[in-house]
Tab-separated table of C-alpha atoms (C1' of nucleotides) in Angstrom:
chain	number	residue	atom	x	y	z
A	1	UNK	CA	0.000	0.000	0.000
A	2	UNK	CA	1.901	3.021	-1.444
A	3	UNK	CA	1.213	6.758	-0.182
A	4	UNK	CA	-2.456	7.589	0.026
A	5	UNK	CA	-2.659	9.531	-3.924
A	6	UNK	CA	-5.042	12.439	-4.498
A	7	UNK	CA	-8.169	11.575	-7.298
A	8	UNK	CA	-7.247	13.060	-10.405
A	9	UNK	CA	-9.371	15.005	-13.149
A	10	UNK	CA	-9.740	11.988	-15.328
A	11	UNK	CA	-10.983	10.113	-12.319
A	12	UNK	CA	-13.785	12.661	-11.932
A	13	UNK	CA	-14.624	13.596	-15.735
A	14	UNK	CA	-16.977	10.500	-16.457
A	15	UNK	CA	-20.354	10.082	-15.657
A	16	UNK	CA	-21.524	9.591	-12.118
A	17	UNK	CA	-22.957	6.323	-12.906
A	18	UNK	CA	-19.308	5.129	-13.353
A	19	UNK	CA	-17.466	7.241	-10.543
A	20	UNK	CA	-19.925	6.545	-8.127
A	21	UNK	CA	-18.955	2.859	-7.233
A	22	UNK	CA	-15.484	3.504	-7.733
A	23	UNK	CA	-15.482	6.352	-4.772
A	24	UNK	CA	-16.317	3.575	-2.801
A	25	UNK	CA	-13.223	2.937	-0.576
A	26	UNK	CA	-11.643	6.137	-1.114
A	27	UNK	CA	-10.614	8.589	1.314
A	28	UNK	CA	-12.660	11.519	2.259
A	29	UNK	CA	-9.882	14.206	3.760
A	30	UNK	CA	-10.613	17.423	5.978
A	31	UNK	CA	-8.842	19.501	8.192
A	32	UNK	CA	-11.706	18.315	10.789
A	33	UNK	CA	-11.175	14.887	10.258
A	34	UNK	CA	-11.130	11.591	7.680
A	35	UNK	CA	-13.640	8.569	6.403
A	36	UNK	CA	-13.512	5.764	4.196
A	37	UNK	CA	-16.715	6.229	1.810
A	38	UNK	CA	-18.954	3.726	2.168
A	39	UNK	CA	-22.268	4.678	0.469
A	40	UNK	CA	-23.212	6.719	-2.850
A	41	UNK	CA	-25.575	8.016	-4.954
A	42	UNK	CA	-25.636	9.082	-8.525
A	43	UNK	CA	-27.450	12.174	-9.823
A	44	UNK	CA	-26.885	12.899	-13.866
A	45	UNK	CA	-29.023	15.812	-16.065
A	46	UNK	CA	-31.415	15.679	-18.420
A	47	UNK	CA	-32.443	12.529	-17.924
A	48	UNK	CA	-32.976	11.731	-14.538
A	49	UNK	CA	-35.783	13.488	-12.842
A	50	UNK	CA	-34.212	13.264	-9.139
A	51	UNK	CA	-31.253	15.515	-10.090
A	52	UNK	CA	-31.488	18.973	-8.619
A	53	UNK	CA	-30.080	19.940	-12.410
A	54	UNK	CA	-33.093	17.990	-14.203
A	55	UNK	CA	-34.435	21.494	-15.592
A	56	UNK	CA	-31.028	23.051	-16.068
A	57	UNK	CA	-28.457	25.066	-14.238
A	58	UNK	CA	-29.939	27.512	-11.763
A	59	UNK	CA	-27.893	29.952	-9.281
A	60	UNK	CA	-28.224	27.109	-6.703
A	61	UNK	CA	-26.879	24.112	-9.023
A	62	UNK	CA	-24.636	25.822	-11.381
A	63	UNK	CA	-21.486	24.041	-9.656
A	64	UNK	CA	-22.954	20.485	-10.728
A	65	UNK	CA	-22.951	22.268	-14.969
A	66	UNK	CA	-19.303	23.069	-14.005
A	67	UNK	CA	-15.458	20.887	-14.384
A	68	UNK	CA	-15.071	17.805	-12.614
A	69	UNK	CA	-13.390	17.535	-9.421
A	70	UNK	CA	-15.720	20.543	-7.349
A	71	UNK	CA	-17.746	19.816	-4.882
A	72	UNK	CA	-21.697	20.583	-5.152
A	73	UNK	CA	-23.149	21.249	-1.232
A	74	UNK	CA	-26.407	22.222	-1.199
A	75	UNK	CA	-28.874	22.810	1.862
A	76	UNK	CA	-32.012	21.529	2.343
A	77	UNK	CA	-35.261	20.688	4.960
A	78	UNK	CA	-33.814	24.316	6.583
A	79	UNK	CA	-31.309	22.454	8.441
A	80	UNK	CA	-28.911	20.190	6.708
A	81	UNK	CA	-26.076	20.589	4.233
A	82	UNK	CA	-25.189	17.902	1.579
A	83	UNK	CA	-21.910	17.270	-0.256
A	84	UNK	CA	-21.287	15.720	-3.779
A	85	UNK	CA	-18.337	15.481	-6.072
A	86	UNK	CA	-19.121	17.301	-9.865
A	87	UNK	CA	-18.467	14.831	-12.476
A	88	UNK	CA	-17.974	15.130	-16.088
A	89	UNK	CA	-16.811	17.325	-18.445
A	90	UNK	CA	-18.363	21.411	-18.087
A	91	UNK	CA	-21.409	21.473	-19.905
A	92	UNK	CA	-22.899	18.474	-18.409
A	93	UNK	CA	-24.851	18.276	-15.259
A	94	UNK	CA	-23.372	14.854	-12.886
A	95	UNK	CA	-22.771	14.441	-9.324
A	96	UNK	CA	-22.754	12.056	-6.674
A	97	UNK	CA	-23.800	12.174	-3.384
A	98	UNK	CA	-21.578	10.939	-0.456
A	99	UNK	CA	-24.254	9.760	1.541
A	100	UNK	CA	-22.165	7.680	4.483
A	101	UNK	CA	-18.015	7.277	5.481
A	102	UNK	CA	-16.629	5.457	7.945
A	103	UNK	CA	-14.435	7.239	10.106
A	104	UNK	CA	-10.720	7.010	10.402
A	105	UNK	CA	-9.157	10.293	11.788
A	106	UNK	CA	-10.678	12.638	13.815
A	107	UNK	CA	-13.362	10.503	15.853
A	108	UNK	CA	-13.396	12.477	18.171
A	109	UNK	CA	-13.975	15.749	17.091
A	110	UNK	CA	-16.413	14.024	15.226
A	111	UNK	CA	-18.491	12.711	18.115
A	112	UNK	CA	-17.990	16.641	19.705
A	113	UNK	CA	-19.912	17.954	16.676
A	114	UNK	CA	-22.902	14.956	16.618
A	115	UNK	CA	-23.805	15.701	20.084
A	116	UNK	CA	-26.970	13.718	19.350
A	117	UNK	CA	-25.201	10.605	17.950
A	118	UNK	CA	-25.892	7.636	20.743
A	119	UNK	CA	-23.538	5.199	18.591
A	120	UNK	CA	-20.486	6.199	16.905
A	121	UNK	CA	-21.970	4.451	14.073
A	122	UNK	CA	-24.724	7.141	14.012
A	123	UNK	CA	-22.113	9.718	13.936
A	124	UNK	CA	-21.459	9.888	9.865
A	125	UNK	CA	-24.089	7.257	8.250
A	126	UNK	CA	-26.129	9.839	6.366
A	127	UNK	CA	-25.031	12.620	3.859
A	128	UNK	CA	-26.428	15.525	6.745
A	129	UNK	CA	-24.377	13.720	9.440
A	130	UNK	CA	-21.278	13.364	7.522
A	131	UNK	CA	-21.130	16.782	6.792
A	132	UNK	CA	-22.231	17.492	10.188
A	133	UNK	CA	-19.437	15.131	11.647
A	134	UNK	CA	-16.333	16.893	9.061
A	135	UNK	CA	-18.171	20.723	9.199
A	136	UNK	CA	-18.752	20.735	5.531
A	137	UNK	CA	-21.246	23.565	4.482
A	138	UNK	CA	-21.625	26.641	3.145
A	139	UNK	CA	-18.211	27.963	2.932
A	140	UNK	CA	-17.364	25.145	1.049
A	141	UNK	CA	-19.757	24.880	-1.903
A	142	UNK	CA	-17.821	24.877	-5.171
A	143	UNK	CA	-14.449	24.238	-3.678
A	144	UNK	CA	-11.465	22.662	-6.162
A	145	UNK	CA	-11.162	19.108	-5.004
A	146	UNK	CA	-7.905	18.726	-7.323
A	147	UNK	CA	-6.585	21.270	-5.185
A	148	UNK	CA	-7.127	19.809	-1.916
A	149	UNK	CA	-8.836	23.713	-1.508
A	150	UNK	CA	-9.510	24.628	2.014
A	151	UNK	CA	-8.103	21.170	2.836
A	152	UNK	CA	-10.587	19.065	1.375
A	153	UNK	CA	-9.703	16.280	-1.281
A	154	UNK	CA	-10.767	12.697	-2.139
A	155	UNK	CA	-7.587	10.126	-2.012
A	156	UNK	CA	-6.988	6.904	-2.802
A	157	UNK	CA	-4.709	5.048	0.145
A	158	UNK	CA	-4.624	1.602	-2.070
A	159	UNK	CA	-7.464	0.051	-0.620
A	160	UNK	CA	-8.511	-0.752	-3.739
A	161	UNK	CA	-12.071	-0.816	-5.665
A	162	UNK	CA	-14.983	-3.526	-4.756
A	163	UNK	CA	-15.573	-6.168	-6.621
A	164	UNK	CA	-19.032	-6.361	-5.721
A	165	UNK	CA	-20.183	-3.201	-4.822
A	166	UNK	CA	-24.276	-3.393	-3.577
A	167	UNK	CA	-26.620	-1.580	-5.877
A	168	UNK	CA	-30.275	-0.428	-5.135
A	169	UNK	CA	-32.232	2.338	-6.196
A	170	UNK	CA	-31.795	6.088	-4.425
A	171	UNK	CA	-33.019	6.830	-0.764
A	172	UNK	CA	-35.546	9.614	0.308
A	173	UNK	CA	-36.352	10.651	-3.499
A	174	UNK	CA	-40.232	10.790	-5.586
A	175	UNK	CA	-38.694	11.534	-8.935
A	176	UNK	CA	-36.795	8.990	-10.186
A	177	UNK	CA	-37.215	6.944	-7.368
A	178	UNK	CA	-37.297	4.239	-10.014
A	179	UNK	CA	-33.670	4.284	-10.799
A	180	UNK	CA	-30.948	2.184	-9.190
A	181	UNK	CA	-28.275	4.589	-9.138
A	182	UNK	CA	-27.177	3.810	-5.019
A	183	UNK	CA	-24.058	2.086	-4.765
A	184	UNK	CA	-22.613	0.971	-0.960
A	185	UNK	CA	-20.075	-1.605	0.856
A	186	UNK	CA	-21.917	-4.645	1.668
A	187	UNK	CA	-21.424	-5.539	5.163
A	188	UNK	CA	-20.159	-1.988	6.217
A	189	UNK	CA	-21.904	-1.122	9.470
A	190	UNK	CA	-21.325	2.374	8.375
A	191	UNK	CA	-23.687	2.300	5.707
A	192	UNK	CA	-26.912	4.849	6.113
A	193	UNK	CA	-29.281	1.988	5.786
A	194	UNK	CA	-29.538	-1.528	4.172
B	1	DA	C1'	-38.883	-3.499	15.359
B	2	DC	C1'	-41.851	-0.091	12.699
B	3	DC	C1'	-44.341	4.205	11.957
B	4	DG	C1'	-45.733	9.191	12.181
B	5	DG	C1'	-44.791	13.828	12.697
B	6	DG	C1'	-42.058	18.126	13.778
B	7	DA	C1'	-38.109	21.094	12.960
B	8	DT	C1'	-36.478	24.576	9.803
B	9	DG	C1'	-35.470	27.813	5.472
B	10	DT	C1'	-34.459	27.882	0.506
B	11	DT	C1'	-36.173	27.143	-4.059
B	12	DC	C1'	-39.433	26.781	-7.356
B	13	DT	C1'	-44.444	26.880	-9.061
C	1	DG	C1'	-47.973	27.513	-1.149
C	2	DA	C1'	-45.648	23.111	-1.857
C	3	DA	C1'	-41.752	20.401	-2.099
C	4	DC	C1'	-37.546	19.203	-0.339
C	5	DA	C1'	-31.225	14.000	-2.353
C	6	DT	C1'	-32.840	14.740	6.181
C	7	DC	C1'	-32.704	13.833	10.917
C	8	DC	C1'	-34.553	13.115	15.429
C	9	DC	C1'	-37.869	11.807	18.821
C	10	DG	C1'	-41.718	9.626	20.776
C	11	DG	C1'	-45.480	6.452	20.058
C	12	DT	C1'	-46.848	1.495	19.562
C	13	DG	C1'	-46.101	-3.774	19.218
DNA sequence: ACCGGGATGTTCT
DNA sequence: GAACATCCCGGTG
């Protein structure tokens, strides 16, 4: 297992459909702490209905139109923030959602900012509490991933990929509820939910 | 275990 | 005014 190796463009610049499952096992890195992904969603453009970019860019969702390699957070239900990594090449709208990591570094700063979590394997198995858990929010929407900008990046320590990776269809969606575009590590106990 | 509802504010119709 | 890529808590079995 070499030195843990930033994701580069060309990892990012396909669709999420293919990223997605290949995030799995990487290395979420901030300065408030590390996880292993674990669980993923995808979200592509025109044609899927549960993308917030299904009716083109808007001041909100611009980021997701824009180069690979950014990450997307958005807020929503007045409360939570939500990180994805931009895929694809500028132009096209792709994403996907980290929606659970387990943690590595940083436990417990982690636990100090999920008050609420009972478990510790409550404290990042959603894409709210995640970003809870690591403080990702507002200041960081549309920050350069390539860059490790404010001290965020995606690596890859040589885990390596899954080969089987589980697959079911998207959680807490109406629109294209239909589509299985969720991708997590069977057996994890870090997963959101099975 | 499951289920229902409240919190909370931005975005879009 | 409704919907929302969520989370938490309190009910019941």
């Amino acid at each position: 297992m070499g030195r843990p190796r930033r994701l580069d463009r060309a990892f990012y610049a396909r669709t999420a459909t293919e990223v997605a499952p290949e995030l799995l096992n990487k290395v979420l890195v901030t300065p408030n702490g590390t996880g292993r992904i674990v669980e993923v969603e995808a979200y592509e453009g025109a044609d899927d209905p549960g993308s917030h970019g299904f009716r083109g860019p808007t001041p909100r969702t611009e980021v997701m139109f824009g180069p690979p390699g950014r990450l997307y957070v958005y807020f929503t239900y007045g409360m939570h923030w939500c990180a994805n990594v931009v895929c694809a090449e500028p132009g096209q709208c792709s994403a996907v959602l980290l929606r659970a990591v387990e943690p590595l570094v940083g436990i417990e700063a982690m636990r100090a900012r999920r008050p609420r979590a009972q478990r510790d394997r409550d404290l990042t198995n959603g894409p709210a509490k995640l970003c809870a858990a690591l403080d990702i929010g507002e200041a960081d929407k549309g920050l350069n991933l390539l860059r490790a900008e404010r001290g965020i990046t995606v690596v890859d320590d040589g885990v390596g990929a899954l080969k089987r990776p589980e697959r079911t269809t998207r959680i807490g969606l109406s629109a294209g509820a239909d589509l299985r575009l969720r991708w997590y590590v069977p057996d994890s106990p870090w997963v959101s939910r099975r």
